[in-house]
PDB file of C-alpha atoms in Angstrom:
ATOM      1  CA  MET M 120      38.256 257.744 169.983  1.00  0.00           C
ATOM      2  CA  THR M 121      34.704 257.886 168.630  1.00  0.00           C
ATOM      3  CA  LEU M 122      34.769 254.122 168.164  1.00  0.00           C
ATOM      4  CA  ILE M 123      35.717 253.662 171.834  1.00  0.00           C
ATOM      5  CA  TYR M 124      32.745 255.831 172.908  1.00  0.00           C
ATOM      6  CA  ILE M 125      30.369 253.868 170.666  1.00  0.00           C
ATOM      7  CA  VAL M 126      31.596 250.515 172.002  1.00  0.00           C
ATOM      8  CA  ALA M 127      31.401 251.799 175.591  1.00  0.00           C
ATOM      9  CA  ALA M 128      27.845 253.065 175.025  1.00  0.00           C
ATOM     10  CA  ILE M 129      26.787 249.711 173.560  1.00  0.00           C
ATOM     11  CA  LEU M 130      28.337 247.848 176.516  1.00  0.00           C
ATOM     12  CA  ILE M 131      26.598 250.139 179.019  1.00  0.00           C
ATOM     13  CA  LEU M 132      23.305 249.657 177.196  1.00  0.00           C
ATOM     14  CA  LEU M 133      23.738 245.862 177.271  1.00  0.00           C
ATOM     15  CA  ILE M 134      24.538 245.931 180.996  1.00  0.00           C
ATOM     16  CA  ILE M 135      21.439 248.042 181.725  1.00  0.00           C
ATOM     17  CA  LEU M 136      19.198 245.809 179.587  1.00  0.00           C
ATOM     18  CA  ALA M 137      20.594 242.667 181.224  1.00  0.00           C
ATOM     19  CA  ALA M 138      19.980 244.178 184.675  1.00  0.00           C
ATOM     20  CA  ILE M 139      16.304 244.987 184.025  1.00  0.00           C
ATOM     21  CA  ALA M 140      15.447 241.952 181.892  1.00  0.00           C
ATOM     22  CA  PRO M 141      13.307 239.145 183.353  1.00  0.00           C
ATOM     23  CA  LYS M 142      15.458 236.385 184.836  1.00  0.00           C
ATOM     24  CA  SER M 143      12.680 233.811 184.982  1.00  0.00           C
ATOM     25  CA  TYR M 144       9.242 232.983 183.612  1.00  0.00           C
ATOM     26  CA  ASP M 145       6.162 231.229 184.908  1.00  0.00           C
ATOM     27  CA  VAL M 146       3.276 230.681 182.500  1.00  0.00           C
ATOM     28  CA  SER M 147       0.105 228.845 183.440  1.00  0.00           C
ATOM     29  CA  ARG M 148      -3.531 228.540 182.456  1.00  0.00           C
ATOM     30  CA  SER M 149      -6.441 226.705 184.040  1.00  0.00           C
ATOM     31  CA  ILE M 150      -9.806 225.261 183.117  1.00  0.00           C
ATOM     32  CA  VAL M 151     -12.617 223.455 184.907  1.00  0.00           C
ATOM     33  CA  ILE M 152     -13.606 220.104 183.425  1.00  0.00           C
ATOM     34  CA  ASP M 153     -16.969 218.560 184.228  1.00  0.00           C
ATOM     35  CA  LYS M 154     -15.518 215.198 185.230  1.00  0.00           C
ATOM     36  CA  PRO M 155     -14.080 213.990 188.561  1.00  0.00           C
ATOM     37  CA  LYS M 156     -10.309 214.095 188.969  1.00  0.00           C
ATOM     38  CA  GLU M 157     -10.234 210.284 189.149  1.00  0.00           C
ATOM     39  CA  ILE M 158     -11.107 210.357 185.434  1.00  0.00           C
ATOM     40  CA  VAL M 159      -9.136 213.475 184.461  1.00  0.00           C
ATOM     41  CA  PHE M 160      -5.822 212.616 186.147  1.00  0.00           C
ATOM     42  CA  PRO M 161      -5.222 209.159 184.597  1.00  0.00           C
ATOM     43  CA  TYR M 162      -5.901 210.594 181.131  1.00  0.00           C
ATOM     44  CA  LEU M 163      -3.652 213.604 181.740  1.00  0.00           C
ATOM     45  CA  LYS M 164      -0.644 211.646 183.004  1.00  0.00           C
ATOM     46  CA  MET M 165      -0.453 209.551 179.828  1.00  0.00           C
ATOM     47  CA  VAL M 166       1.873 211.653 177.667  1.00  0.00           C
ATOM     48  CA  LYS M 167       0.813 209.899 174.466  1.00  0.00           C
ATOM     49  CA  ASN M 168      -2.716 211.273 175.019  1.00  0.00           C
ATOM     50  CA  GLN M 169      -1.298 214.731 174.277  1.00  0.00           C
ATOM     51  CA  ASP M 170      -1.484 213.769 170.597  1.00  0.00           C
ATOM     52  CA  HIS M 171      -5.265 214.175 170.919  1.00  0.00           C
ATOM     53  CA  TRP M 172      -5.360 217.578 172.626  1.00  0.00           C
ATOM     54  CA  SER M 173      -1.980 219.285 172.284  1.00  0.00           C
ATOM     55  CA  PRO M 174      -1.964 222.399 170.094  1.00  0.00           C
ATOM     56  CA  TRP M 175       1.533 221.501 168.913  1.00  0.00           C
ATOM     57  CA  LYS M 176       0.457 218.185 167.423  1.00  0.00           C
ATOM     58  CA  LYS M 177      -2.093 220.190 165.399  1.00  0.00           C
ATOM     59  CA  LYS M 178       0.658 222.565 164.223  1.00  0.00           C
ATOM     60  CA  ASP M 179       2.643 219.613 162.885  1.00  0.00           C
ATOM     61  CA  PRO M 180       0.652 216.381 162.555  1.00  0.00           C
ATOM     62  CA  ASN M 181       3.673 214.833 160.809  1.00  0.00           C
ATOM     63  CA  MET M 182       6.194 215.446 163.587  1.00  0.00           C
ATOM     64  CA  LYS M 183       8.430 212.483 164.302  1.00  0.00           C
ATOM     65  CA  GLN M 184       8.073 211.186 167.843  1.00  0.00           C
ATOM     66  CA  THR M 185       9.977 208.598 169.853  1.00  0.00           C
ATOM     67  CA  PHE M 186       9.134 207.271 173.305  1.00  0.00           C
ATOM     68  CA  THR M 187      11.240 205.712 176.040  1.00  0.00           C
ATOM     69  CA  GLY M 188       9.936 204.023 179.195  1.00  0.00           C
ATOM     70  CA  THR M 189       6.415 203.324 180.374  1.00  0.00           C
ATOM     71  CA  ASP M 190       3.865 206.031 179.593  1.00  0.00           C
ATOM     72  CA  GLY M 191       2.294 207.568 182.683  1.00  0.00           C
ATOM     73  CA  GLU M 192       5.256 206.717 184.924  1.00  0.00           C
ATOM     74  CA  VAL M 193       8.218 208.721 186.194  1.00  0.00           C
ATOM     75  CA  GLY M 194      11.050 208.515 183.668  1.00  0.00           C
ATOM     76  CA  PHE M 195       8.835 208.257 180.587  1.00  0.00           C
ATOM     77  CA  LYS M 196      10.367 210.373 177.832  1.00  0.00           C
ATOM     78  CA  SER M 197       8.744 211.716 174.692  1.00  0.00           C
ATOM     79  CA  SER M 198      11.033 213.249 172.063  1.00  0.00           C
ATOM     80  CA  TRP M 199       9.988 215.045 168.908  1.00  0.00           C
ATOM     81  CA  ILE M 200      11.350 216.570 165.721  1.00  0.00           C
ATOM     82  CA  GLY M 201       8.905 218.814 163.930  1.00  0.00           C
ATOM     83  CA  ASN M 202       8.473 221.771 161.649  1.00  0.00           C
ATOM     84  CA  LYS M 203       9.511 225.368 162.468  1.00  0.00           C
ATOM     85  CA  GLU M 204       6.476 225.932 164.704  1.00  0.00           C
ATOM     86  CA  VAL M 205       7.068 222.794 166.781  1.00  0.00           C
ATOM     87  CA  GLY M 206      10.851 222.580 166.776  1.00  0.00           C
ATOM     88  CA  GLU M 207      12.793 219.776 168.390  1.00  0.00           C
ATOM     89  CA  GLY M 208      12.997 218.627 171.973  1.00  0.00           C
ATOM     90  CA  SER M 209      11.904 216.218 174.661  1.00  0.00           C
ATOM     91  CA  GLN M 210       9.639 215.938 177.671  1.00  0.00           C
ATOM     92  CA  THR M 211      10.384 213.609 180.607  1.00  0.00           C
ATOM     93  CA  ILE M 212       8.038 212.883 183.501  1.00  0.00           C
ATOM     94  CA  THR M 213       9.998 213.711 186.668  1.00  0.00           C
ATOM     95  CA  ALA M 214       7.364 213.304 189.417  1.00  0.00           C
ATOM     96  CA  ILE M 215       3.799 212.155 189.891  1.00  0.00           C
ATOM     97  CA  VAL M 216       1.613 212.741 192.933  1.00  0.00           C
ATOM     98  CA  GLU M 217      -1.392 210.573 192.163  1.00  0.00           C
ATOM     99  CA  ASN M 218      -4.599 212.544 191.527  1.00  0.00           C
ATOM    100  CA  GLU M 219      -2.771 215.822 192.292  1.00  0.00           C
ATOM    101  CA  ARG M 220       0.246 216.702 190.167  1.00  0.00           C
ATOM    102  CA  ILE M 221       2.478 215.675 187.268  1.00  0.00           C
ATOM    103  CA  ASP M 222       5.897 217.316 186.814  1.00  0.00           C
ATOM    104  CA  ASN M 223       8.014 217.082 183.712  1.00  0.00           C
ATOM    105  CA  HIS M 224      11.280 218.437 182.408  1.00  0.00           C
ATOM    106  CA  LEU M 225      11.272 219.993 178.937  1.00  0.00           C
ATOM    107  CA  VAL M 226      14.372 220.322 176.797  1.00  0.00           C
ATOM    108  CA  PHE M 227      14.070 222.413 173.645  1.00  0.00           C
ATOM    109  CA  LEU M 228      16.790 222.083 171.006  1.00  0.00           C
ATOM    110  CA  LYS M 229      15.160 224.045 168.161  1.00  0.00           C
ATOM    111  CA  PRO M 230      14.200 226.760 167.297  1.00  0.00           C
ATOM    112  CA  TRP M 231      16.423 227.737 170.262  1.00  0.00           C
ATOM    113  CA  LYS M 232      17.987 225.840 173.126  1.00  0.00           C
ATOM    114  CA  SER M 233      16.322 226.103 176.508  1.00  0.00           C
ATOM    115  CA  GLU M 234      15.041 224.039 179.402  1.00  0.00           C
ATOM    116  CA  SER M 235      11.862 224.408 181.411  1.00  0.00           C
ATOM    117  CA  ASP M 236       9.971 222.568 184.097  1.00  0.00           C
ATOM    118  CA  GLY M 237       6.369 221.842 183.212  1.00  0.00           C
ATOM    119  CA  TYR M 238       3.497 220.767 185.417  1.00  0.00           C
ATOM    120  CA  TYR M 239      -0.136 219.800 185.491  1.00  0.00           C
ATOM    121  CA  THR M 240      -2.178 220.001 188.668  1.00  0.00           C
ATOM    122  CA  VAL M 241      -5.686 218.747 189.289  1.00  0.00           C
ATOM    123  CA  ALA M 242      -8.011 219.620 192.162  1.00  0.00           C
ATOM    124  CA  ASP M 243     -11.651 219.077 193.030  1.00  0.00           C
ATOM    125  CA  GLU M 244     -13.611 222.146 191.978  1.00  0.00           C
ATOM    126  CA  GLY M 245     -17.062 220.949 192.940  1.00  0.00           C
ATOM    127  CA  PRO M 246     -19.199 217.832 192.640  1.00  0.00           C
ATOM    128  CA  GLY M 247     -17.919 215.988 189.566  1.00  0.00           C
ATOM    129  CA  GLN M 248     -15.673 218.898 188.511  1.00  0.00           C
ATOM    130  CA  THR M 249     -11.903 219.163 188.270  1.00  0.00           C
ATOM    131  CA  LYS M 250      -9.752 222.248 187.948  1.00  0.00           C
ATOM    132  CA  VAL M 251      -6.724 221.564 185.754  1.00  0.00           C
ATOM    133  CA  ILE M 252      -3.731 223.903 185.729  1.00  0.00           C
ATOM    134  CA  TRP M 253      -1.123 223.553 182.984  1.00  0.00           C
ATOM    135  CA  GLY M 254       2.059 225.541 183.361  1.00  0.00           C
ATOM    136  CA  PHE M 255       5.789 225.762 182.996  1.00  0.00           C
ATOM    137  CA  THR M 256       8.611 227.703 184.578  1.00  0.00           C
ATOM    138  CA  GLY M 257      12.215 228.356 183.748  1.00  0.00           C
ATOM    139  CA  GLN M 258      15.214 230.620 183.975  1.00  0.00           C
ATOM    140  CA  ASN M 259      16.302 233.048 181.288  1.00  0.00           C
ATOM    141  CA  LYS M 260      20.054 233.038 180.700  1.00  0.00           C
ATOM    142  CA  PHE M 261      21.997 235.911 179.180  1.00  0.00           C
ATOM    143  CA  PRO M 262      21.636 236.947 176.329  1.00  0.00           C
ATOM    144  CA  THR M 263      18.116 235.428 176.218  1.00  0.00           C
ATOM    145  CA  THR M 264      17.183 237.731 179.090  1.00  0.00           C
ATOM    146  CA  ILE M 265      17.486 240.743 176.774  1.00  0.00           C
ATOM    147  CA  PHE M 266      15.346 239.035 174.127  1.00  0.00           C
ATOM    148  CA  MET M 267      12.671 238.481 176.790  1.00  0.00           C
ATOM    149  CA  LEU M 268      12.305 242.252 177.140  1.00  0.00           C
ATOM    150  CA  PHE M 269      10.672 242.220 173.711  1.00  0.00           C
ATOM    151  CA  PHE M 270       8.995 238.794 173.792  1.00  0.00           C
ATOM    152  CA  ASN M 271       6.003 238.092 176.013  1.00  0.00           C
ATOM    153  CA  MET M 272       6.290 234.435 176.997  1.00  0.00           C
ATOM    154  CA  ASP M 273       2.920 234.529 178.766  1.00  0.00           C
ATOM    155  CA  LYS M 274       1.092 235.707 175.648  1.00  0.00           C
ATOM    156  CA  ALA M 275       3.012 233.435 173.270  1.00  0.00           C
ATOM    157  CA  VAL M 276       2.702 230.183 175.212  1.00  0.00           C
ATOM    158  CA  GLY M 277      -0.430 231.077 177.163  1.00  0.00           C
ATOM    159  CA  LYS M 278      -2.654 230.951 174.086  1.00  0.00           C
ATOM    160  CA  ASP M 279      -1.342 227.481 173.267  1.00  0.00           C
ATOM    161  CA  PHE M 280      -2.063 226.341 176.836  1.00  0.00           C
ATOM    162  CA  GLU M 281      -5.592 227.768 176.568  1.00  0.00           C
ATOM    163  CA  GLU M 282      -6.197 225.980 173.263  1.00  0.00           C
ATOM    164  CA  GLY M 283      -4.828 222.712 174.635  1.00  0.00           C
ATOM    165  CA  LEU M 284      -6.929 222.895 177.797  1.00  0.00           C
ATOM    166  CA  HIS M 285     -10.073 223.600 175.762  1.00  0.00           C
ATOM    167  CA  ASN M 286      -9.272 220.564 173.568  1.00  0.00           C
ATOM    168  CA  LEU M 287      -8.700 218.458 176.700  1.00  0.00           C
ATOM    169  CA  LYS M 288     -12.053 219.593 178.127  1.00  0.00           C
ATOM    170  CA  LYS M 289     -13.894 218.672 174.903  1.00  0.00           C
ATOM    171  CA  ILE M 290     -12.350 215.197 174.856  1.00  0.00           C
ATOM    172  CA  LEU M 291     -12.987 214.409 178.505  1.00  0.00           C
ATOM    173  CA  GLU M 292     -16.524 215.782 178.567  1.00  0.00           C
ATOM    174  CA  ALA M 293     -17.580 213.995 175.358  1.00  0.00           C
TER     175      ALA M 293
END
């Protein structure tokens, strides 16, 4: 009988945690770059340029990458296999609104399976300045929802976005 009470208590706890756990995430960071968006946007939409400013390329400079399609166009796909910090996955450009927005779909296979939708937006911030926003959104599925109670996606990924945007700014303003 005690075992039944323990199992019931665990099930109730899981149901409560699943009910209060975050069902989605939206992480973004922004930076102002002292260049017009007509210079920033073409550089940003070329996925291969991420090798120069992405924090993940720095975490594993030896990651294996493959590319399919034409870089900077809808349908271009970048796939990678890296170390534990970088994992394995792919990024596919899904939409481009010239000089405004780039959308991509991210599939992560390792360290855990998940999918997210990423985006970059650019907007005039002032004469010769561009505000760049880098973000991604997604849905947490059970049991990942419970894990997200103890893992702050904004803090974990946000610092990488900040580092990447600072690297991008340095490159474009050089």
